[in-house]
Coordinates of C-alpha atoms and ligand atoms in Angstrom, one line a residue:
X1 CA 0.0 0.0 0.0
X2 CA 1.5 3.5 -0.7
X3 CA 2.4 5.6 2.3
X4 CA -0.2 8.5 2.8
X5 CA 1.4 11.6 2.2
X6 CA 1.2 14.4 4.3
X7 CA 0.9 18.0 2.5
X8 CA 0.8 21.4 3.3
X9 CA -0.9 23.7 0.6
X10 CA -0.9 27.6 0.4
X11 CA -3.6 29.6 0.6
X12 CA -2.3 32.4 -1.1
X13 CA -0.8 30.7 -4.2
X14 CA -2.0 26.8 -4.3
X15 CA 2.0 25.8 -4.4
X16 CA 2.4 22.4 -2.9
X17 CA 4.6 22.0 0.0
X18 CA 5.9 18.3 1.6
X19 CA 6.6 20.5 4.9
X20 CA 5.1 22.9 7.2
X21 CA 7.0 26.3 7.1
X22 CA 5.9 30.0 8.0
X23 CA 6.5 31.4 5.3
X24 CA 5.7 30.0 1.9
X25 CA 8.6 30.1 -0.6
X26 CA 6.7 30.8 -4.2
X27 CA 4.8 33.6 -2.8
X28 CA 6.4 34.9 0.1
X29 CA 2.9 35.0 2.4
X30 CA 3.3 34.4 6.0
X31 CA 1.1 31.6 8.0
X32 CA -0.5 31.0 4.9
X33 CA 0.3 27.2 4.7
X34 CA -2.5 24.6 5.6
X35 CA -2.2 20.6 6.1
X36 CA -4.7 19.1 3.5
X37 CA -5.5 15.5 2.3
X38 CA -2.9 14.6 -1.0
X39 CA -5.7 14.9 -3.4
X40 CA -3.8 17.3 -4.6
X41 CA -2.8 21.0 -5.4
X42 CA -0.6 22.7 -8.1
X43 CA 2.9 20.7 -8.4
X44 CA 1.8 17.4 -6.7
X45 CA 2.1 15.2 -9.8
X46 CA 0.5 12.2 -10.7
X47 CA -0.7 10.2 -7.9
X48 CA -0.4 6.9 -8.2
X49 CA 0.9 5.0 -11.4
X50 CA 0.4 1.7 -10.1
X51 CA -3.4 1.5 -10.0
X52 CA -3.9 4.4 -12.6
X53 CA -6.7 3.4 -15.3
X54 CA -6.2 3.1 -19.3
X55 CA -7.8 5.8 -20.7
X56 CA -10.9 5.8 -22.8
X57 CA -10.8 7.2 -26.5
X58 CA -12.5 10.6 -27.1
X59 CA -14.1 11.5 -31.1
X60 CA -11.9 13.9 -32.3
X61 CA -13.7 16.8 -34.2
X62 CA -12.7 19.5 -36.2
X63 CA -12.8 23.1 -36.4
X64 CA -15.4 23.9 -38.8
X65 CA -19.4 22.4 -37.2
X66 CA -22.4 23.9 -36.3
X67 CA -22.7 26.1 -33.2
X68 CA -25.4 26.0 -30.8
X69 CA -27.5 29.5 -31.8
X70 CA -27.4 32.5 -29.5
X71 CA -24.3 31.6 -27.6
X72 CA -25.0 34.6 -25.7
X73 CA -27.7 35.1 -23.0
X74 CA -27.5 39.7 -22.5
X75 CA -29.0 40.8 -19.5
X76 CA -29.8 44.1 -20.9
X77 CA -28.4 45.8 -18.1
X78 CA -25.5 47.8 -20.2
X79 CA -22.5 48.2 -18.6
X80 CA -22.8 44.4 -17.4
X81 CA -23.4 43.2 -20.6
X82 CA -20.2 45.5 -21.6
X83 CA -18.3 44.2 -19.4
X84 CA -19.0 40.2 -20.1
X85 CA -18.1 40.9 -24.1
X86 CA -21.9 41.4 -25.0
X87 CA -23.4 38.6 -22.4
X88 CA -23.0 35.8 -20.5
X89 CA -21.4 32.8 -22.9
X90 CA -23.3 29.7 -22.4
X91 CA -21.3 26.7 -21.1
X92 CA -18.5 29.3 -19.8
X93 CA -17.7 30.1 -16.3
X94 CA -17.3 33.9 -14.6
X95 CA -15.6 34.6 -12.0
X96 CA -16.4 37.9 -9.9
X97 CA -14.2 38.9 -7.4
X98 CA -14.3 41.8 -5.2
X99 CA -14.2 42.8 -1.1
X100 CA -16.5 42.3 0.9
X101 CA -19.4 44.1 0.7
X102 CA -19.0 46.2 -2.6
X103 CA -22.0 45.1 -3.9
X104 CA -21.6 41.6 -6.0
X105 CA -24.5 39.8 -4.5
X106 CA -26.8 43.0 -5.5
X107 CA -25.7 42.9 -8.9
X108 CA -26.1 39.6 -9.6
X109 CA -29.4 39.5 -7.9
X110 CA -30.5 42.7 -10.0
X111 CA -28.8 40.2 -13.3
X112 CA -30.6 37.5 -12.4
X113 CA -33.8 39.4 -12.1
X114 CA -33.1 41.0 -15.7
X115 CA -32.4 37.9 -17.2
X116 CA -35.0 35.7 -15.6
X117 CA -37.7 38.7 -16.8
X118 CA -36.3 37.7 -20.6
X119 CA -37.3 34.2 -19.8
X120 CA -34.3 32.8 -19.1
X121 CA -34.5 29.9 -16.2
X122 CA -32.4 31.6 -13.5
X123 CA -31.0 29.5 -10.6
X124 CA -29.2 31.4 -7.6
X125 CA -27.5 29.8 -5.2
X126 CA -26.2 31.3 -1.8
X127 CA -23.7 29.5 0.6
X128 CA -23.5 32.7 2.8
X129 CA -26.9 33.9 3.1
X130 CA -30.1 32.7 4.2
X131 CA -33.4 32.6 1.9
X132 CA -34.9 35.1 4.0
X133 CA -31.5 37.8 4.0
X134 CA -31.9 37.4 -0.6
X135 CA -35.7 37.8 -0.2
X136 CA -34.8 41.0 2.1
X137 CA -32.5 42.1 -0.1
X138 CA -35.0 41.3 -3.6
X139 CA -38.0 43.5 -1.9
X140 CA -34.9 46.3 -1.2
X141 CA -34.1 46.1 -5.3
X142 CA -37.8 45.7 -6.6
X143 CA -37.2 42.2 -8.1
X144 CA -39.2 40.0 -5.6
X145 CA -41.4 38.6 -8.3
X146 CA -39.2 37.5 -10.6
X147 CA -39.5 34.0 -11.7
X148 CA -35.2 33.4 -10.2
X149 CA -35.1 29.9 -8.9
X150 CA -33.5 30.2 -4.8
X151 CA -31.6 27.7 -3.0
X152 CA -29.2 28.2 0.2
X153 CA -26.9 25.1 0.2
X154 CA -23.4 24.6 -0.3
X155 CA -22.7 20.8 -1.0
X156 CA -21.6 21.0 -4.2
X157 CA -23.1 17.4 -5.8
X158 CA -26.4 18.5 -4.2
X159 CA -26.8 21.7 -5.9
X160 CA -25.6 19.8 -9.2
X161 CA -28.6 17.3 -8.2
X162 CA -30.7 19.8 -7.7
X163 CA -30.6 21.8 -11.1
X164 CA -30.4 18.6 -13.0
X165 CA -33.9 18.5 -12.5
X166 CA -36.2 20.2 -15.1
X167 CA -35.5 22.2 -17.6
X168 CA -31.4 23.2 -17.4
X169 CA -30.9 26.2 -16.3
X170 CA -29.1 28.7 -18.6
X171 CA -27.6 30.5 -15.7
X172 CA -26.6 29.5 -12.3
X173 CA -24.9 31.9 -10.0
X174 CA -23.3 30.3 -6.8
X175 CA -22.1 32.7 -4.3
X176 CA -19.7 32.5 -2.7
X177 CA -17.1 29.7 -4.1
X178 CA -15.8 30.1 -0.5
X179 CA -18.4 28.1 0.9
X180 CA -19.2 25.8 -1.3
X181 CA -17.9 22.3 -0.3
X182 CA -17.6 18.6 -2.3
X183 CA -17.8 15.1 -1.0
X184 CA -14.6 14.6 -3.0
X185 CA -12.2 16.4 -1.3
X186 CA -12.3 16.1 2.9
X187 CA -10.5 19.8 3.4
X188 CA -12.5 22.3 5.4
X189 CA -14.4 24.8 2.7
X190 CA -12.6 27.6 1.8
X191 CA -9.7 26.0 1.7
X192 CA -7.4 25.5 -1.3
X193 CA -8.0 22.1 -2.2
X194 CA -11.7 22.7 -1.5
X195 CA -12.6 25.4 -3.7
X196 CA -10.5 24.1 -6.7
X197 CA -12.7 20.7 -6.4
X198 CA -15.9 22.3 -6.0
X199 CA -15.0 24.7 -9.1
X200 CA -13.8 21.7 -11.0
X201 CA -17.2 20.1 -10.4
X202 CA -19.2 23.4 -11.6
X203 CA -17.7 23.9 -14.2
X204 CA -17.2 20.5 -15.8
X205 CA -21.0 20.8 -15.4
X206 CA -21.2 24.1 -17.4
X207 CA -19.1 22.8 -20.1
X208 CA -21.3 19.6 -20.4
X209 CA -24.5 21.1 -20.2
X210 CA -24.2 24.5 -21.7
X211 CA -25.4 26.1 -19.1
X212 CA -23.3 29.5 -18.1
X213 CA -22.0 29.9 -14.1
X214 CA -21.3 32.9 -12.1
X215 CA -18.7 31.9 -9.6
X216 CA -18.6 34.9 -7.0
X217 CA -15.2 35.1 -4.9
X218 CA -13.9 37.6 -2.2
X219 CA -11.1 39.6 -2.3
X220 CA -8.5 40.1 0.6
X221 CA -7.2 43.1 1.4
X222 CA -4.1 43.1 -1.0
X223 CA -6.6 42.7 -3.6
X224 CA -6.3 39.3 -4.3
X225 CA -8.8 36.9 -4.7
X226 CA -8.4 34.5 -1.7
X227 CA -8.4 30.5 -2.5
X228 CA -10.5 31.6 -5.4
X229 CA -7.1 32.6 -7.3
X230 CA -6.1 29.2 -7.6
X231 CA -9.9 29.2 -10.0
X232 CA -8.9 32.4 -12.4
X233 CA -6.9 29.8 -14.8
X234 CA -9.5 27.6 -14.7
X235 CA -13.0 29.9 -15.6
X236 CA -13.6 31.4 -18.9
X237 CA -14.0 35.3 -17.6
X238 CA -12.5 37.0 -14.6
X239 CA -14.2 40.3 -13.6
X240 CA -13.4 42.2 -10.4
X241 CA -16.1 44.4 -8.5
X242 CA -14.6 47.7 -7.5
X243 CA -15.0 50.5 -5.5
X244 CA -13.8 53.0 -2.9
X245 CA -14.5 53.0 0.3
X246 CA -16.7 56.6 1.0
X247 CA -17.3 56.7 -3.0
X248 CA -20.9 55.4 -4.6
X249 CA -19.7 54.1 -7.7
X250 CA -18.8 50.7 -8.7
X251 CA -16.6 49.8 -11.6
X252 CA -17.0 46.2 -13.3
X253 CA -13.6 45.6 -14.1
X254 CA -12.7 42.3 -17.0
X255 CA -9.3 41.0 -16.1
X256 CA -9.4 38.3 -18.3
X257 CA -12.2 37.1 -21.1
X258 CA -11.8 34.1 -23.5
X259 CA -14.7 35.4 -25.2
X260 CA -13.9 39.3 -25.6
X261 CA -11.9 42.1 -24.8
X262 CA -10.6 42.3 -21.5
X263 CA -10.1 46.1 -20.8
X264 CA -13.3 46.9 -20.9
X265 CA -15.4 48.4 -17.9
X266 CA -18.8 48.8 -16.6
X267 CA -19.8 51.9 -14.1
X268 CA -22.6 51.7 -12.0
X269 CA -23.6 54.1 -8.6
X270 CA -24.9 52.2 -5.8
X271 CA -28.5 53.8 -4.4
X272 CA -30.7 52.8 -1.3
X273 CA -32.3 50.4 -4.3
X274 CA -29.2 48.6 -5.6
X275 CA -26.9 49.6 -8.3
X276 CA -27.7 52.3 -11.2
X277 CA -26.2 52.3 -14.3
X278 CA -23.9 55.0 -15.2
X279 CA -23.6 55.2 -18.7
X280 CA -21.3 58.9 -19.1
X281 CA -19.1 57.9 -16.8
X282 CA -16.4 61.0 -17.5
X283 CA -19.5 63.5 -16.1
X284 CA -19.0 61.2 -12.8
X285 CA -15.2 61.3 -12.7
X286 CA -15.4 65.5 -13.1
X287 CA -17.8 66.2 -10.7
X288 CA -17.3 69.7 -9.7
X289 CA -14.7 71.5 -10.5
X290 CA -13.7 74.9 -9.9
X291 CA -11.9 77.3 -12.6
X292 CA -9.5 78.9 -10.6
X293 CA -7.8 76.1 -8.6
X294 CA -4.2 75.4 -9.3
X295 CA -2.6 71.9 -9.4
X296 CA -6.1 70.4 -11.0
X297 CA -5.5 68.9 -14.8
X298 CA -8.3 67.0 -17.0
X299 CA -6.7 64.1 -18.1
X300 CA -8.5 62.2 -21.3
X301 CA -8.4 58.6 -21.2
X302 CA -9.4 55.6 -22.3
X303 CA -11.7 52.0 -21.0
X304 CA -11.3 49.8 -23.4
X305 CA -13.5 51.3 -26.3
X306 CA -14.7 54.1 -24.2
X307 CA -12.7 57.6 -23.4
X308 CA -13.3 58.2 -19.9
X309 CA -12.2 62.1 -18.6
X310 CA -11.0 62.2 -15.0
X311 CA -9.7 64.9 -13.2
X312 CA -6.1 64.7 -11.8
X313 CA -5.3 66.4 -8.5
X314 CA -2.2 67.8 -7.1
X315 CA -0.6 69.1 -4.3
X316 CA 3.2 70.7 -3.8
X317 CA 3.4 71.4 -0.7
X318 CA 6.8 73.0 1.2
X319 CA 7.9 69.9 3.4
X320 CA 9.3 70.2 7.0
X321 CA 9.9 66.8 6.4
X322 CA 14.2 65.6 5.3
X323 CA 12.5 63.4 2.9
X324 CA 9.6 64.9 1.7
X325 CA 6.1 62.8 1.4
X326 CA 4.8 61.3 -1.7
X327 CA 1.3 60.5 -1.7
X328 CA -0.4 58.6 -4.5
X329 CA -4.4 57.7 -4.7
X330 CA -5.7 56.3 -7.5
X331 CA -2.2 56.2 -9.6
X332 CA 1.0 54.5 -9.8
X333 CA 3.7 55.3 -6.8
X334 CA 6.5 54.6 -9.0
X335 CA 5.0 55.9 -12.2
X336 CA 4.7 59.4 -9.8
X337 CA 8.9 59.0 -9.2
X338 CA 9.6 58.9 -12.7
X339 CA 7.4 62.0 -13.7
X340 CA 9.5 64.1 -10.4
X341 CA 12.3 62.6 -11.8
X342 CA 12.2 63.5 -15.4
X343 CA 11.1 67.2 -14.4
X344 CA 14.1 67.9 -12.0
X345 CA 16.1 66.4 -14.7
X346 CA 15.6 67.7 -18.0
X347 CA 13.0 70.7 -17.0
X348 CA 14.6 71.9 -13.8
X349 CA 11.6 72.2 -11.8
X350 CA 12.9 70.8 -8.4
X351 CA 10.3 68.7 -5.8
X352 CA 13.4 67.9 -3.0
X353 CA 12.0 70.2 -0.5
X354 CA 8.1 69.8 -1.0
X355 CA 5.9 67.0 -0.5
X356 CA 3.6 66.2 -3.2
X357 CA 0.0 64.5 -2.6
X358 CA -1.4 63.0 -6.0
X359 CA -5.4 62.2 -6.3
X360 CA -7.0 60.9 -8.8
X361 CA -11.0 62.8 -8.8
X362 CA -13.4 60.1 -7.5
X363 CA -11.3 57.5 -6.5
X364 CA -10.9 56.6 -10.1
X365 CA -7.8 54.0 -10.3
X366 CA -5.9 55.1 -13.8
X367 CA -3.1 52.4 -15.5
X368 CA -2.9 54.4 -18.3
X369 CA 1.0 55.8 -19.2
X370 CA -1.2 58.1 -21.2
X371 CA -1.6 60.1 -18.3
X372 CA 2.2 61.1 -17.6
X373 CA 1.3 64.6 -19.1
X374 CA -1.6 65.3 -17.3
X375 CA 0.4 64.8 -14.1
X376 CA 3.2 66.5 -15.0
X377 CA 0.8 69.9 -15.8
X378 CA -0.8 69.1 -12.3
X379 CA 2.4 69.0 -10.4
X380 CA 3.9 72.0 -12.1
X381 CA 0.7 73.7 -11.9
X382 CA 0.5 73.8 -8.1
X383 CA 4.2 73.9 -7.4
X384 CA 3.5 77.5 -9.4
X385 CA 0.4 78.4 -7.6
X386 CA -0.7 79.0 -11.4
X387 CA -4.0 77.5 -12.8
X388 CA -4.2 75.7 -15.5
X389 CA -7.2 76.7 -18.2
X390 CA -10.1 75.0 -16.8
X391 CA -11.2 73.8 -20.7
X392 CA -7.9 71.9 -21.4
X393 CA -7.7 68.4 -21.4
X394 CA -4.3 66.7 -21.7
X395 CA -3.0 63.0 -22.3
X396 CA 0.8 62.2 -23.6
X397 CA 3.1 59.9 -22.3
X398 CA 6.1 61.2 -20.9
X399 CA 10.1 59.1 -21.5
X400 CA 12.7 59.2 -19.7
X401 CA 14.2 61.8 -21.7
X402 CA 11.5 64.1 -21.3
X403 CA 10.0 63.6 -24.9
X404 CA 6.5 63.2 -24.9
X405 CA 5.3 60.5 -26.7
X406 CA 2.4 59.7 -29.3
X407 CA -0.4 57.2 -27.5
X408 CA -3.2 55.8 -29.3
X409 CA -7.3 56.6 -29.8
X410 CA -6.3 60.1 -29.9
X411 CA -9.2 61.0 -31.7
X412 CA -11.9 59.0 -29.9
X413 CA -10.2 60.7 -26.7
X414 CA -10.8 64.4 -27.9
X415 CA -14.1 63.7 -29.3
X416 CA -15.0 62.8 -25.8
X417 CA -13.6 66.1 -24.7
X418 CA -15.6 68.4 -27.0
X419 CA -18.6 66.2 -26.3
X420 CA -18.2 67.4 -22.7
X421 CA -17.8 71.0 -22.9
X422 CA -13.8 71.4 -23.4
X423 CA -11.9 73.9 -25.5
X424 CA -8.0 73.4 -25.8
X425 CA -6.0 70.0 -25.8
X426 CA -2.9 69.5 -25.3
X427 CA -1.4 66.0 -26.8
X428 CA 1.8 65.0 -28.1
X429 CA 3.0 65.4 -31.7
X430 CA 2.9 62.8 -34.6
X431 CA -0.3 61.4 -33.2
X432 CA -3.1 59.8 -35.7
X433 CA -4.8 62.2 -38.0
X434 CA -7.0 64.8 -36.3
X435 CA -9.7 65.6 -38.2
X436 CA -11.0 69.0 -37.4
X437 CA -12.3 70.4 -33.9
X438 CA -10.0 71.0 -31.3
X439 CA -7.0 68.9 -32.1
X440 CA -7.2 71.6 -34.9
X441 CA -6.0 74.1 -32.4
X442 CA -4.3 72.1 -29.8
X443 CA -0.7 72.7 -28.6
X444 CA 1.4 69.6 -29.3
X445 CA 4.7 69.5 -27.4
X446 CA 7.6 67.9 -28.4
X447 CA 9.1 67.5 -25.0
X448 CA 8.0 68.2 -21.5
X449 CA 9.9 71.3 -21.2
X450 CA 7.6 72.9 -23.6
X451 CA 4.4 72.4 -21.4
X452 CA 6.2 73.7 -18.8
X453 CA 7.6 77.1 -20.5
X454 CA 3.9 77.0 -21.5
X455 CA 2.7 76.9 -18.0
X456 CA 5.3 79.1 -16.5
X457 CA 4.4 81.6 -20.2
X458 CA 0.7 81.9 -18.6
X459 CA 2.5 83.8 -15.2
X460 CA 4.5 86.7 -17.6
X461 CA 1.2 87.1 -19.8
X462 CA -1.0 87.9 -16.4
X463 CA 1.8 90.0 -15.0
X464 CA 2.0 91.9 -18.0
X465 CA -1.8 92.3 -18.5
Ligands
TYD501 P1 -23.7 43.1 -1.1 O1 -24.2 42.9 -2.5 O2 -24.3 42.3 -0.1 O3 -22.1 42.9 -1.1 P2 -21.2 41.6 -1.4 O4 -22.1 40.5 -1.9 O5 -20.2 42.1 -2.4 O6 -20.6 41.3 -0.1 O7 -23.8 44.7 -0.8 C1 -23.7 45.1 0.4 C2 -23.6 46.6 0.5 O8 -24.4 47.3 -0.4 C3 -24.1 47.0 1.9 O9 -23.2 47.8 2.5 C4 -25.4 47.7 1.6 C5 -25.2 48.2 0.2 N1 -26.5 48.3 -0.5 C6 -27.0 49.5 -0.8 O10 -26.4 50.6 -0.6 N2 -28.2 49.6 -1.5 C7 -28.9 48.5 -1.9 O11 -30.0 48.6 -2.5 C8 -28.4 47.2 -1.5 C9 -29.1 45.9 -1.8 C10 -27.2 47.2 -0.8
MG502 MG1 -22.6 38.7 -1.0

């Protein structure tokens, strides 16, 4: 008989390990290693050769065949269905992911009221609440009489019982995948091993019935999915639920899609009856803003297909501080060294004895390089005390040598602009035809230097008016 074998799996990353240790070496997490059966985890290799079956021949196909019709089931709620690619796929798995109490159970409770209203057979499983909580929470959202089929269980072979019967559903949305639990692996849920079986079991279901799932996951405070990580490979779509903390909004954010893009994004405002569309997202992002305040720059970006304007925030401030503070919300730390860097360099505009606080409006997280420019006028703006014109939008991306560079959609990006009101641009040279309106007029500079004569031009005009 072969020895059991004794295994200790992390929670963080899935990586096998034949000891205990504090610390685990692949992901450098502390206390995150947990004894588990040996059914297995990433790394532990074939079991057992010895009594290992022969395997049965599968049909091989080809390319080319008919595909089942409407391999899509929309929702009709937009920024959802923009975010999935244009719908859930049927026979695909989702995986949403997101902290605690953003909001992921309301919006799939308000989806699975949209869809079941279409006449789609909805099932909605939850391992965390009880039936009376979702009904609570259904009466709050309007949706109590929809025809969504409700179950509270967790056992993973009897939920996959229970749908079998009737017709199959052609949705079924089981939240969380922390709780749910199989007979096949003896691990406590939530562990490792335990959500990686259960998934398994879900979503060889999906892919043999051609039903779609909605796997819901929570995030831990780093921002990764707990447990359910070891399941992003594994589903078809990975979408995180975000949101700030004091800030009504909720982005939709695809990380990964097998069946569309995956930088697309879906805003919605949460109300006292569930989440809201938001459709213009860039009027969100401006909110209010005030001419005359230096160290504020409109930067024009881009989701995906969609040009989103957000507002950029600065403050210089002189530090009593040795080392000065630098603040960053909503924008990349590093990204924000670089940009200091590059203007005491080849500008000579010098930070060393300020602190400098960066925001980005709304709590709005940007990844965009494109912003560099818009950054730079914000820093330069309030290290002046001179505003910049409240009409101008800017987007560029800055090198290390201080040219800007050329980034892409910037037509879609100034369209945007005029759509909302704005009068002046300023964008690097040599980018894509501009067709009119105001990248007609727009001040294109080669390097940063040249926004920052520009900015430093606007004092000497004042004083000499
Ligand atoms: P929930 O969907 O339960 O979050 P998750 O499933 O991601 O843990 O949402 C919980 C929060 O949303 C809670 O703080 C209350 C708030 N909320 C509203 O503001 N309005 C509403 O209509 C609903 C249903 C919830
Ligand atoms: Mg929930």
């Amino acid at each position: 008989m072969a020895k059991t074998r004794i295994q200790f799996i992390c929670q963080n990353c899935g990586t096998v390990h034949t000891r205990w240790a504090g610390k685990c070496d692949a992901c450098g997490e502390w206390n995150t290693l947990v004894e588990e059966g040996t059914s297995g985890g990433i790394g532990s290799g074939p079991q057992s050769t010895r009594n290992a079956r022969k395997g049965r021949p599968v049909a091989l196909t080809t390319l080319s065949g008919d595909i089942e019709d409407a391999p899509r089931i929309a929702s009709g709620i937009g920024e959802l269905d923009r975010a999935t690619g244009g719908g859930f796929v049927r026979g695909s798995a989702v995986l949403i992911g997101g902290d605690p109490g953003i909001g992921k159970s309301t919006l799939l409770t308000q989806a699975a009221a949209a869809l079941a209203s279409r006449g789609h057979r909805i099932v909605y499983v939850s391992g965390e609440e009880a039936v009376a909580q979702i009904r609570l929470r259904a009466q709050r959202l309007g949706v109590a009489e929809s025809a969504v089929e409700l179950a509270a269980e967790t056992n993973v072979e009897d939920i996959l019982a229970t749908i079998a019967e009737g017709r199959r559903p052609d949705l079924i949305i089981l939240d969380s995948i922390q709780t749910l639990w199989t007979d096949m692996a003896d691990s406590a849920p939530g562990t490792v091993t335990q959500v990686r079986a259960a998934a398994q079991a879900v979503i060889r279901y999906a892919k043999s019935t051609g039903a779609a799932v909605v796997l819901v996951g929570h995030v831990t405070k780093e921002g990764q999915i707990a447990g359910p990580r070891v399941v992003e490979h594994m589903v078809d779509a990975v979408l995180y639920f975000e949101g700030e903390g004091g800030h009504h909004y909720r982005i939709l954010r695809t990380v990964k899609n097998r069946f569309g893009p995956t930088d697309e994004i879906g805003v919605f405002e949460m109300s006292d009856k569930g989440l809201r569309e938001v459709s213009n997202p860039s009027e969100l992002f401006l909110g209010e803003r005030h001419a005359k305040s230096p160290g504020a720059a409109v930067f024009a970006g881009m989701e995906g297909t969609r040009p989103v304007l957000v507002e950029i925030q600065a403050l210089v401030a002189p530090s009593p501080l040795g080392t000065p503070r630098r603040a960053v919300v909503g924008w990349d730390s590093p990204r924000l060294a670089m940009i200091l860097a590059v203007l005491e360099a080849h500008c000579g505009v010098r930070f060393a004895t300020h602190d400098v606080y960066l925001n980005v409006a709304g709590g709005y997280r940007i990844s965009e390089p494109a912003a560099d420019l818009a950054v730079a006028a914000a820093l330069v703006s309030s290290l002046t005390g001179l505003a910049l014109p409240a009409d101008c939008v800017y987007f560029g991306e800055i090198s290390l040598s201080g040219a800007v560079r050329p980034v892409a959609h910037a037509q879609q990006r100034l369209k945007e602009a005029e759509k909302l009101g704005f009068g002046q641009a300023v964008l690097p040279r040599g980018s894509e035809e501009l067709a009119g309106g105001i990248g007609a007029g727009s001040f294109q500079p080669a390097t940063l230097t040249d926004l920052v004569v520009r900015i430093a031009g606007s004092l000497r005009r004042r004083e000499e008016d």
